[in-house]
């Protein structure tokens, strides 16, 4: 059975189609519930489990859509019209789910929904827990950006796409100027605040198609679509934003950037080396600037 992944978040064009429900066959109820339970436990992706739950409800009850709108936002089916909000809990924090109905639930259908919710809750909370653990392994706890491990996976995939003639990939290596002296003089608490603010500044500067990472200390990386010359506006946005940022300005924290692209090399370590050399050229040029790689590797 095909369980389309629930959208996250939930634009209308990604709405799933809710199936026409059929009356519950009590003779086969035990077998049906066992099948449902197996399907719920077959994935550790919260979106897939949520969509599986929605598809099951759409087949058994007059339910055409589900919406979870908390820190984790999920949507399945058609989410408009008559609705009923319910809370599931028992394996973690409570989650409020809004059920969109094609007709009011009868008392027997409400009892059936209670039973289906009990089957859904454990695999759903297991999937959420697994997803949270996976995110911790891939994202920097301080800044929320991707970590070194996630960067290496992402640049590998990006270069593979570039090798298939799907466009150039640019690599930007960013380093905070004067950060060590700030950390030594004012302490790690302020240093951590600066790193977090810088990460937010980067996120505001990059495009939706770009990705940012903190790979250690005050060193950051951006993977962007395009060649190195096309990165000029992005570099200028970051340097200008640094100058205008109250905290960075108050403590004279600036940024140097080295830029290269996939025409230099399709090997990730060589690509990083080229961007890193460009970064040191920016440092040597007086800092608070960006330099392109000379493509001599």
mmCIF file of C-alpha atoms in Angstrom:
data_model
loop_
_atom_site.group_PDB
_atom_site.id
_atom_site.type_symbol
_atom_site.label_atom_id
_atom_site.label_comp_id
_atom_site.label_asym_id
_atom_site.label_seq_id
_atom_site.Cartn_x
_atom_site.Cartn_y
_atom_site.Cartn_z
ATOM 1 C CA UNK A 1 0.000 0.000 0.000
ATOM 2 C CA UNK A 2 1.351 3.391 -0.949
ATOM 3 C CA UNK A 3 1.645 5.822 1.950
ATOM 4 C CA UNK A 4 2.634 9.188 0.527
ATOM 5 C CA UNK A 5 4.884 11.151 2.862
ATOM 6 C CA UNK A 6 3.117 13.874 4.815
ATOM 7 C CA UNK A 7 4.157 17.363 3.838
ATOM 8 C CA UNK A 8 6.354 19.379 6.198
ATOM 9 C CA UNK A 9 5.326 22.148 6.356
ATOM 10 C CA UNK A 10 2.080 21.898 4.461
ATOM 11 C CA UNK A 11 1.709 23.864 1.220
ATOM 12 C CA UNK A 12 -1.544 23.163 -0.616
ATOM 13 C CA UNK A 13 0.203 21.668 -3.637
ATOM 14 C CA UNK A 14 1.574 18.884 -1.418
ATOM 15 C CA UNK A 15 -1.768 17.850 0.051
ATOM 16 C CA UNK A 16 -2.367 14.124 -0.125
ATOM 17 C CA UNK A 17 -5.661 12.705 -1.338
ATOM 18 C CA UNK A 18 -7.734 11.133 1.389
ATOM 19 C CA UNK A 19 -9.271 7.820 0.437
ATOM 20 C CA UNK A 20 -12.994 7.196 0.647
ATOM 21 C CA UNK A 21 -13.577 5.409 3.918
ATOM 22 C CA UNK A 22 -15.305 2.065 4.212
ATOM 23 C CA UNK A 23 -17.224 0.830 7.208
ATOM 24 C CA UNK A 24 -15.099 -1.082 9.663
ATOM 25 C CA UNK A 25 -15.369 -4.847 9.288
ATOM 26 C CA UNK A 26 -15.514 -6.184 12.840
ATOM 27 C CA UNK A 27 -14.909 -9.754 11.674
ATOM 28 C CA UNK A 28 -11.494 -8.778 10.377
ATOM 29 C CA UNK A 29 -10.765 -6.165 13.039
ATOM 30 C CA UNK A 30 -7.920 -8.020 14.745
ATOM 31 C CA UNK A 31 -6.152 -8.757 11.465
ATOM 32 C CA UNK A 32 -6.701 -5.183 10.254
ATOM 33 C CA UNK A 33 -5.288 -3.720 13.457
ATOM 34 C CA UNK A 34 -2.226 -5.983 13.262
ATOM 35 C CA UNK A 35 -1.596 -4.860 9.676
ATOM 36 C CA UNK A 36 -1.967 -1.227 10.710
ATOM 37 C CA UNK A 37 0.434 -1.692 13.613
ATOM 38 C CA UNK A 38 3.057 -3.283 11.353
ATOM 39 C CA UNK A 39 2.736 -0.464 8.844
ATOM 40 C CA UNK A 40 3.090 2.158 11.581
ATOM 41 C CA UNK A 41 6.301 0.530 12.841
ATOM 42 C CA UNK A 42 7.823 0.109 9.373
ATOM 43 C CA UNK A 43 9.352 3.611 9.286
ATOM 44 C CA UNK A 44 11.347 5.888 11.596
ATOM 45 C CA UNK A 45 10.451 9.008 9.618
ATOM 46 C CA UNK A 46 7.739 10.989 11.492
ATOM 47 C CA UNK A 47 6.290 12.246 8.198
ATOM 48 C CA UNK A 48 5.887 8.721 6.839
ATOM 49 C CA UNK A 49 4.308 7.422 10.060
ATOM 50 C CA UNK A 50 1.950 10.417 10.133
ATOM 51 C CA UNK A 51 0.952 9.868 6.501
ATOM 52 C CA UNK A 52 0.446 6.146 7.131
ATOM 53 C CA UNK A 53 -1.856 7.018 10.012
ATOM 54 C CA UNK A 54 -3.777 9.497 7.869
ATOM 55 C CA UNK A 55 -4.227 7.025 5.020
ATOM 56 C CA UNK A 56 -5.502 4.399 7.448
ATOM 57 C CA UNK A 57 -7.977 6.835 8.997
ATOM 58 C CA UNK A 58 -9.151 7.895 5.546
ATOM 59 C CA UNK A 59 -10.011 4.280 4.744
ATOM 60 C CA UNK A 60 -11.805 3.476 7.999
ATOM 61 C CA UNK A 61 -13.409 6.720 9.172
ATOM 62 C CA UNK A 62 -14.943 9.874 7.642
ATOM 63 C CA UNK A 63 -11.615 11.711 8.016
ATOM 64 C CA UNK A 64 -10.145 13.603 5.062
ATOM 65 C CA UNK A 65 -7.156 15.347 6.638
ATOM 66 C CA UNK A 66 -4.822 15.631 9.645
ATOM 67 C CA UNK A 67 -2.837 18.572 10.901
ATOM 68 C CA UNK A 68 -0.125 18.701 13.553
ATOM 69 C CA UNK A 69 0.886 22.293 14.204
ATOM 70 C CA UNK A 70 3.407 22.373 17.032
ATOM 71 C CA UNK A 71 7.207 22.533 16.926
ATOM 72 C CA UNK A 72 6.934 19.665 14.464
ATOM 73 C CA UNK A 73 4.509 20.707 11.715
ATOM 74 C CA UNK A 74 2.911 17.977 9.621
ATOM 75 C CA UNK A 75 -0.046 17.819 7.292
ATOM 76 C CA UNK A 76 -1.872 15.044 5.466
ATOM 77 C CA UNK A 77 -4.950 15.129 3.243
ATOM 78 C CA UNK A 78 -7.452 17.968 2.866
ATOM 79 C CA UNK A 79 -7.312 20.255 5.860
ATOM 80 C CA UNK A 80 -10.429 22.394 5.695
ATOM 81 C CA UNK A 81 -14.002 22.342 6.912
ATOM 82 C CA UNK A 82 -15.447 20.436 9.859
ATOM 83 C CA UNK A 83 -12.724 19.468 12.325
ATOM 84 C CA UNK A 84 -12.080 18.014 15.752
ATOM 85 C CA UNK A 85 -8.958 18.560 17.867
ATOM 86 C CA UNK A 86 -7.588 15.775 20.053
ATOM 87 C CA UNK A 87 -4.460 15.270 22.165
ATOM 88 C CA UNK A 88 -2.267 12.163 22.089
ATOM 89 C CA UNK A 89 0.309 11.473 24.793
ATOM 90 C CA UNK A 90 1.847 8.702 26.824
ATOM 91 C CA UNK A 91 5.340 8.339 25.320
ATOM 92 C CA UNK A 92 6.552 11.936 25.511
ATOM 93 C CA UNK A 93 5.178 15.451 25.383
ATOM 94 C CA UNK A 94 1.496 15.732 24.385
ATOM 95 C CA UNK A 95 0.770 16.409 20.724
ATOM 96 C CA UNK A 96 -2.413 18.074 19.540
ATOM 97 C CA UNK A 97 -3.792 16.746 16.247
ATOM 98 C CA UNK A 98 -6.618 18.361 14.316
ATOM 99 C CA UNK A 99 -8.821 15.885 12.421
ATOM 100 C CA UNK A 100 -10.736 17.205 9.406
ATOM 101 C CA UNK A 101 -14.009 15.321 8.917
ATOM 102 C CA UNK A 102 -16.401 14.721 6.054
ATOM 103 C CA UNK A 103 -19.120 14.012 8.650
ATOM 104 C CA UNK A 104 -19.351 14.112 12.461
ATOM 105 C CA UNK A 105 -18.029 10.997 14.179
ATOM 106 C CA UNK A 106 -20.564 8.646 15.705
ATOM 107 C CA UNK A 107 -19.927 7.261 19.216
ATOM 108 C CA UNK A 108 -18.706 3.955 17.756
ATOM 109 C CA UNK A 109 -16.399 5.783 15.332
ATOM 110 C CA UNK A 110 -14.994 7.816 18.217
ATOM 111 C CA UNK A 111 -14.179 4.582 20.042
ATOM 112 C CA UNK A 112 -12.505 3.287 16.891
ATOM 113 C CA UNK A 113 -10.464 6.487 16.625
ATOM 114 C CA UNK A 114 -9.365 6.024 20.246
ATOM 115 C CA UNK A 115 -8.084 2.557 19.362
ATOM 116 C CA UNK A 116 -6.287 3.757 16.241
ATOM 117 C CA UNK A 117 -4.681 6.624 18.167
ATOM 118 C CA UNK A 118 -3.282 4.147 20.680
ATOM 119 C CA UNK A 119 -1.721 2.185 17.797
ATOM 120 C CA UNK A 120 -0.321 5.360 16.249
ATOM 121 C CA UNK A 121 1.174 7.012 19.332
ATOM 122 C CA UNK A 122 4.054 4.633 20.082
ATOM 123 C CA UNK A 123 5.542 4.368 16.546
ATOM 124 C CA UNK A 124 5.025 8.108 16.068
ATOM 125 C CA UNK A 125 6.858 9.057 19.264
ATOM 126 C CA UNK A 126 9.581 6.510 18.454
ATOM 127 C CA UNK A 127 10.029 8.153 15.046
ATOM 128 C CA UNK A 128 10.172 11.616 16.627
ATOM 129 C CA UNK A 129 12.813 10.467 19.110
ATOM 130 C CA UNK A 130 14.883 8.881 16.333
ATOM 131 C CA UNK A 131 14.557 12.035 14.225
ATOM 132 C CA UNK A 132 15.726 14.186 17.136
ATOM 133 C CA UNK A 133 18.732 11.919 17.725
ATOM 134 C CA UNK A 134 19.592 12.028 14.020
ATOM 135 C CA UNK A 135 19.432 15.821 14.059
ATOM 136 C CA UNK A 136 21.789 15.956 17.036
ATOM 137 C CA UNK A 137 24.272 13.880 15.046
ATOM 138 C CA UNK A 138 24.076 16.245 12.059
ATOM 139 C CA UNK A 139 23.629 19.723 13.538
ATOM 140 C CA UNK A 140 25.775 21.951 15.721
ATOM 141 C CA UNK A 141 24.169 22.297 19.152
ATOM 142 C CA UNK A 142 25.212 25.934 19.647
ATOM 143 C CA UNK A 143 24.287 27.484 16.311
ATOM 144 C CA UNK A 144 21.794 25.049 14.813
ATOM 145 C CA UNK A 145 23.827 24.921 11.602
ATOM 146 C CA UNK A 146 25.002 21.683 10.041
ATOM 147 C CA UNK A 147 28.103 20.185 11.665
ATOM 148 C CA UNK A 148 31.275 18.794 10.093
ATOM 149 C CA UNK A 149 29.734 15.374 9.499
ATOM 150 C CA UNK A 150 26.693 16.859 7.762
ATOM 151 C CA UNK A 151 28.947 19.138 5.713
ATOM 152 C CA UNK A 152 30.973 16.211 4.368
ATOM 153 C CA UNK A 153 27.822 14.349 3.381
ATOM 154 C CA UNK A 154 26.338 17.440 1.738
ATOM 155 C CA UNK A 155 29.421 18.476 -0.240
ATOM 156 C CA UNK A 156 29.818 14.896 -1.477
ATOM 157 C CA UNK A 157 26.264 14.928 -2.824
ATOM 158 C CA UNK A 158 26.612 18.452 -4.217
ATOM 159 C CA UNK A 159 29.775 17.556 -6.136
ATOM 160 C CA UNK A 160 28.108 14.421 -7.490
ATOM 161 C CA UNK A 161 25.317 16.616 -8.897
ATOM 162 C CA UNK A 162 27.871 19.015 -10.357
ATOM 163 C CA UNK A 163 29.679 16.101 -12.011
ATOM 164 C CA UNK A 164 26.415 15.188 -13.720
ATOM 165 C CA UNK A 165 26.472 18.629 -15.369
ATOM 166 C CA UNK A 166 23.796 20.024 -13.103
ATOM 167 C CA UNK A 167 25.584 23.320 -12.534
ATOM 168 C CA UNK A 168 28.559 24.640 -10.583
ATOM 169 C CA UNK A 169 28.857 24.408 -6.808
ATOM 170 C CA UNK A 170 30.581 27.172 -4.851
ATOM 171 C CA UNK A 171 32.298 26.649 -1.508
ATOM 172 C CA UNK A 172 32.771 29.558 0.898
ATOM 173 C CA UNK A 173 34.963 29.241 3.997
ATOM 174 C CA UNK A 174 34.298 31.948 6.583
ATOM 175 C CA UNK A 175 36.374 32.846 9.627
ATOM 176 C CA UNK A 176 35.698 35.487 12.280
ATOM 177 C CA UNK A 177 38.395 38.142 12.593
ATOM 178 C CA UNK A 178 39.452 39.081 16.151
ATOM 179 C CA UNK A 179 37.350 36.294 17.654
ATOM 180 C CA UNK A 180 40.158 34.685 19.666
ATOM 181 C CA UNK A 181 41.050 37.948 21.402
ATOM 182 C CA UNK A 182 37.367 38.555 22.188
ATOM 183 C CA UNK A 183 37.053 35.061 23.650
ATOM 184 C CA UNK A 184 40.208 35.453 25.742
ATOM 185 C CA UNK A 185 39.265 38.903 27.021
ATOM 186 C CA UNK A 186 35.515 38.589 27.584
ATOM 187 C CA UNK A 187 34.989 34.864 28.103
ATOM 188 C CA UNK A 188 33.303 31.988 26.346
ATOM 189 C CA UNK A 189 29.767 33.110 27.157
ATOM 190 C CA UNK A 190 30.110 36.197 24.993
ATOM 191 C CA UNK A 191 32.029 34.140 22.444
ATOM 192 C CA UNK A 192 29.157 31.680 22.183
ATOM 193 C CA UNK A 193 26.708 34.552 21.738
ATOM 194 C CA UNK A 194 28.813 35.955 18.908
ATOM 195 C CA UNK A 195 28.940 32.548 17.203
ATOM 196 C CA UNK A 196 25.167 32.146 17.482
ATOM 197 C CA UNK A 197 24.528 35.656 16.168
ATOM 198 C CA UNK A 198 26.930 35.069 13.285
ATOM 199 C CA UNK A 199 25.135 31.844 12.372
ATOM 200 C CA UNK A 200 21.829 33.720 12.312
ATOM 201 C CA UNK A 201 23.406 36.436 10.180
ATOM 202 C CA UNK A 202 24.609 33.821 7.676
ATOM 203 C CA UNK A 203 21.176 32.212 7.513
ATOM 204 C CA UNK A 204 19.613 35.570 6.713
ATOM 205 C CA UNK A 205 22.182 36.249 3.979
ATOM 206 C CA UNK A 206 22.074 32.953 2.086
ATOM 207 C CA UNK A 207 19.429 31.819 -0.384
ATOM 208 C CA UNK A 208 16.971 28.989 0.200
ATOM 209 C CA UNK A 209 19.081 26.751 -2.041
ATOM 210 C CA UNK A 210 22.279 27.378 -0.041
ATOM 211 C CA UNK A 211 23.387 25.529 3.101
ATOM 212 C CA UNK A 212 25.518 26.726 6.008
ATOM 213 C CA UNK A 213 27.662 24.740 8.444
ATOM 214 C CA UNK A 214 29.835 25.306 11.486
ATOM 215 C CA UNK A 215 32.721 22.876 11.232
ATOM 216 C CA UNK A 216 34.586 23.928 14.364
ATOM 217 C CA UNK A 217 35.518 26.927 16.494
ATOM 218 C CA UNK A 218 34.800 30.106 14.566
ATOM 219 C CA UNK A 219 35.066 28.446 11.151
ATOM 220 C CA UNK A 220 31.956 28.255 9.004
ATOM 221 C CA UNK A 221 31.208 26.950 5.512
ATOM 222 C CA UNK A 222 28.548 27.765 2.945
ATOM 223 C CA UNK A 223 27.711 25.473 0.024
ATOM 224 C CA UNK A 224 25.950 27.438 -2.708
ATOM 225 C CA UNK A 225 24.794 26.902 -6.262
ATOM 226 C CA UNK A 226 26.802 28.858 -8.834
ATOM 227 C CA UNK A 227 30.406 29.708 -9.636
ATOM 228 C CA UNK A 228 32.727 31.714 -7.429
ATOM 229 C CA UNK A 229 32.160 35.016 -9.258
ATOM 230 C CA UNK A 230 28.429 34.660 -8.639
ATOM 231 C CA UNK A 231 29.169 34.559 -4.897
ATOM 232 C CA UNK A 232 30.232 38.225 -4.843
ATOM 233 C CA UNK A 233 26.787 39.565 -3.781
ATOM 234 C CA UNK A 234 26.533 36.958 -1.005
ATOM 235 C CA UNK A 235 29.985 37.818 0.359
ATOM 236 C CA UNK A 236 29.181 41.512 0.261
ATOM 237 C CA UNK A 237 25.888 40.947 2.089
ATOM 238 C CA UNK A 238 27.663 39.090 4.884
ATOM 239 C CA UNK A 239 30.441 41.646 5.322
ATOM 240 C CA UNK A 240 27.970 44.548 5.242
ATOM 241 C CA UNK A 241 25.690 42.805 7.739
ATOM 242 C CA UNK A 242 28.661 42.285 10.071
ATOM 243 C CA UNK A 243 29.462 45.999 10.012
ATOM 244 C CA UNK A 244 25.837 46.874 10.755
ATOM 245 C CA UNK A 245 25.332 44.289 13.501
ATOM 246 C CA UNK A 246 25.359 46.012 16.938
ATOM 247 C CA UNK A 247 27.185 43.222 18.792
ATOM 248 C CA UNK A 248 29.792 42.624 16.073
ATOM 249 C CA UNK A 249 30.375 46.354 15.724
ATOM 250 C CA UNK A 250 30.677 46.871 19.499
ATOM 251 C CA UNK A 251 33.427 44.261 19.828
ATOM 252 C CA UNK A 252 35.069 44.860 16.438
ATOM 253 C CA UNK A 253 34.331 41.344 15.182
ATOM 254 C CA UNK A 254 34.659 41.104 11.415
ATOM 255 C CA UNK A 255 34.687 38.323 8.850
ATOM 256 C CA UNK A 256 37.083 37.042 6.195
ATOM 257 C CA UNK A 257 35.834 34.773 3.407
ATOM 258 C CA UNK A 258 37.561 32.479 0.924
ATOM 259 C CA UNK A 259 35.641 31.353 -2.145
ATOM 260 C CA UNK A 260 36.133 28.634 -4.748
ATOM 261 C CA UNK A 261 33.925 26.470 -6.959
ATOM 262 C CA UNK A 262 33.661 23.011 -8.465
ATOM 263 C CA UNK A 263 35.570 23.992 -11.617
ATOM 264 C CA UNK A 264 38.710 23.882 -9.446
ATOM 265 C CA UNK A 265 38.270 20.267 -8.379
ATOM 266 C CA UNK A 266 35.557 17.652 -7.983
ATOM 267 C CA UNK A 267 37.325 16.243 -4.912
ATOM 268 C CA UNK A 268 35.937 17.690 -1.690
ATOM 269 C CA UNK A 269 39.261 17.947 0.159
ATOM 270 C CA UNK A 270 40.897 19.724 -2.791
ATOM 271 C CA UNK A 271 37.935 22.059 -3.033
ATOM 272 C CA UNK A 272 38.168 22.916 0.661
ATOM 273 C CA UNK A 273 41.920 23.462 0.330
ATOM 274 C CA UNK A 274 41.347 25.974 -2.473
ATOM 275 C CA UNK A 275 38.743 27.889 -0.457
ATOM 276 C CA UNK A 276 40.954 27.812 2.637
ATOM 277 C CA UNK A 277 43.884 29.280 0.681
ATOM 278 C CA UNK A 278 41.591 32.016 -0.584
ATOM 279 C CA UNK A 279 40.557 32.681 3.026
ATOM 280 C CA UNK A 280 44.169 33.167 4.073
ATOM 281 C CA UNK A 281 44.617 35.539 1.132
ATOM 282 C CA UNK A 282 41.730 37.567 2.547
ATOM 283 C CA UNK A 283 43.387 37.552 5.980
ATOM 284 C CA UNK A 284 46.681 38.673 4.442
ATOM 285 C CA UNK A 285 44.904 41.469 2.566
ATOM 286 C CA UNK A 286 43.846 43.074 5.835
ATOM 287 C CA UNK A 287 40.849 40.933 6.830
ATOM 288 C CA UNK A 288 37.191 41.982 6.676
ATOM 289 C CA UNK A 289 37.071 41.063 2.978
ATOM 290 C CA UNK A 290 36.657 38.119 0.610
ATOM 291 C CA UNK A 291 38.976 36.576 -1.958
ATOM 292 C CA UNK A 292 38.386 34.138 -4.809
ATOM 293 C CA UNK A 293 40.621 31.105 -5.339
ATOM 294 C CA UNK A 294 43.303 31.486 -8.010
ATOM 295 C CA UNK A 295 42.424 28.043 -9.443
ATOM 296 C CA UNK A 296 46.060 27.002 -9.521
ATOM 297 C CA UNK A 297 45.519 23.686 -7.725
#
